[in-house]
Amino acid sequence: VKNSRAYFDYNASAPLRPEAREAMLAALDLTGNASSVHGEGRRLRQMIEDARECVAALVGAKASEVVFTGGATEANNWVLRGAFDTVITTEIEHESILAPASIAAGTLITIGAGSDGVVNVAEIAEAVLVDAPAPGRALVSVQMANNETGVVQPVADIADFARAHGLYMHTDATQVAGRMGIDFAALGLDYLSMSGHKIGGPKGVGALVIRDGLELPALMRGGGQERRRRAGTENVPAIAGFGAAARGALADLARVDEVRRLRDLLETGVREIAPDAVVVGAESDRICNTSCIALPGQPSSVVLIKLDLAGIAVGAGSACSSGKIGGSHVMQAMGLDAAVGEAAIRVSIGAGTTEAEVASFLAAWGEIYEGAVRRRAKGVAETAPAELR
Ligand code: PMP
């Protein structure tokens, strides 16, 4: 395995930002409990509240609306368990939505997505107006952008519809924070999930943004932390790191065009080398950093290993679901050919990605493609490289 590595798996987890690391180290050295009223405690409390301001600013929310959690999985589970009589969601959500939705107490309505990767607002409207959910509280949960394809979803329109019909609206913005401006207030959202490690903060911390005035049954009961909503002594280093990362991610919004330029450079190169390559969702509005690429006939697991040996880290579908046979549930929901779903790799970059790294990706891609063409000509099946068999 090559020594110099290029990391193209930001959607699985972004590299830790130096400022997040510094904030965490500073917090690690502090003694005390943020709930204590002495100076030590107050200092930790201040760190938490500063981080809350930074996280709120990244998504256009008020600090009072941000509740720290142990990640986006926890935030998603929390909302989905929120005692709703009906939950309306989509087949392309992350597992941390789909799994709790499947055991939610009330009625579950799951709508699909088009082959362009976009959820259809009219289908949600139909589900609500025609299938007429049981009376009571209903929640619509639709991701802001997909983690595998990067396709942006019409959350503004869905939120408008939800508001007009008295439904609660949640969005999983995990892959969007720092990649597109988010305005929680202007979108009229009720709940929004995010994650620290996707924006260059530490893993195991995230937030659920809850619109001021809304009730949601407490996630953890016990002490009074997080205004009684999520009891337990706060993980101050993680929260401080998340806050610093949020500040960095907000600044990075100025560099979105540059990230998109590099992503497009990569895609253009990929298609020049392999005219039969498919870029999933390419015609749709996508976040700037994500490219879902399939070389039909080349299983993603094989391409991933070959790229890894060339020093390049990519994902196959969602990192959380890799290993699944027959491609990811997202590709299946889009109704893509199994040959595309099974071949899809996810290339995701960030503000730290360089043109030289894109060039190294394309060099490796070129070699993989040549090998595939050669084997195809000889009628040899695709297998993993010998050293990994
Ligand atoms: N939602 C989406 C869209 C994601 O991509 C992820 C991470 N793969 C999560 C939720 C879960 O986030 P966390 O790792 O913070 O639990």
mmCIF file of N, CA and C and ligand atoms in Angstrom, residues 11 71-73 76 94 96 147 172 174-175 195 197-198 320, ligand 1:
data_model
loop_
_atom_site.group_PDB
_atom_site.id
_atom_site.type_symbol
_atom_site.label_atom_id
_atom_site.label_comp_id
_atom_site.label_asym_id
_atom_site.label_seq_id
_atom_site.Cartn_x
_atom_site.Cartn_y
_atom_site.Cartn_z
ATOM 1 N N ASN A 11 -17.323 12.229 3.160
ATOM 2 C CA ASN A 11 -18.705 11.993 3.602
ATOM 3 C C ASN A 11 -18.776 10.910 4.671
ATOM 4 N N GLY A 71 -24.009 12.616 18.249
ATOM 5 C CA GLY A 71 -23.858 12.445 16.805
ATOM 6 C C GLY A 71 -25.188 12.580 16.094
ATOM 7 N N ALA A 72 -25.143 12.482 14.774
ATOM 8 C CA ALA A 72 -26.367 12.622 13.987
ATOM 9 C C ALA A 72 -27.262 11.389 14.133
ATOM 10 N N THR A 73 -26.672 10.221 14.325
ATOM 11 C CA THR A 73 -27.476 9.015 14.540
ATOM 12 C C THR A 73 -28.384 9.211 15.745
ATOM 13 N N ASN A 76 -31.104 11.811 14.982
ATOM 14 C CA ASN A 76 -32.161 11.239 14.138
ATOM 15 C C ASN A 76 -33.061 10.292 14.930
ATOM 16 N N HIS A 94 -30.709 8.002 5.456
ATOM 17 C CA HIS A 94 -29.668 7.242 6.140
ATOM 18 C C HIS A 94 -30.322 6.194 7.048
ATOM 19 N N SER A 96 -29.944 5.652 10.010
ATOM 20 C CA SER A 96 -30.290 6.174 11.343
ATOM 21 C C SER A 96 -31.643 6.882 11.349
ATOM 22 N N ASN A 147 -26.233 11.233 1.308
ATOM 23 C CA ASN A 147 -24.839 10.973 1.647
ATOM 24 C C ASN A 147 -24.102 10.157 0.588
ATOM 25 N N ASP A 172 -32.410 15.888 7.965
ATOM 26 C CA ASP A 172 -31.074 15.409 8.315
ATOM 27 C C ASP A 172 -30.098 16.180 7.435
ATOM 28 N N THR A 174 -26.876 16.403 7.861
ATOM 29 C CA THR A 174 -25.527 15.940 8.178
ATOM 30 C C THR A 174 -24.529 16.196 7.055
ATOM 31 N N GLN A 175 -24.923 15.947 5.809
ATOM 32 C CA GLN A 175 -23.954 16.075 4.710
ATOM 33 C C GLN A 175 -23.946 17.464 4.080
ATOM 34 N N SER A 195 -23.880 16.533 12.435
ATOM 35 C CA SER A 195 -22.839 15.688 13.024
ATOM 36 C C SER A 195 -21.509 16.428 13.051
ATOM 37 N N HIS A 197 -18.323 15.127 13.088
ATOM 38 C CA HIS A 197 -17.175 14.613 12.327
ATOM 39 C C HIS A 197 -17.310 14.758 10.815
ATOM 40 N N LYS A 198 -18.480 15.159 10.346
ATOM 41 C CA LYS A 198 -18.610 15.388 8.895
ATOM 42 C C LYS A 198 -18.145 16.789 8.521
ATOM 43 N N CYS A 320 -21.407 3.222 6.008
ATOM 44 C CA CYS A 320 -22.143 2.478 7.024
ATOM 45 C C CYS A 320 -22.796 1.236 6.441
HETATM 46 N N1 PMP B 1 -27.100 11.007 8.474
HETATM 47 C C1 PMP B 1 -26.377 11.018 7.354
HETATM 48 C C2 PMP B 1 -26.976 11.557 6.089
HETATM 49 C C3 PMP B 1 -25.069 10.538 7.375
HETATM 50 O O1 PMP B 1 -24.340 10.555 6.268
HETATM 51 C C4 PMP B 1 -24.533 10.031 8.585
HETATM 52 C C5 PMP B 1 -23.134 9.463 8.663
HETATM 53 N N2 PMP B 1 -22.853 8.454 7.710
HETATM 54 C C6 PMP B 1 -25.335 10.040 9.722
HETATM 55 C C7 PMP B 1 -26.609 10.538 9.626
HETATM 56 C C8 PMP B 1 -24.846 9.523 11.045
HETATM 57 O O2 PMP B 1 -23.983 10.473 11.650
HETATM 58 P P1 PMP B 1 -23.108 10.079 12.923
HETATM 59 O O3 PMP B 1 -21.915 9.369 12.389
HETATM 60 O O4 PMP B 1 -22.745 11.409 13.545
HETATM 61 O O5 PMP B 1 -23.920 9.268 13.829
#
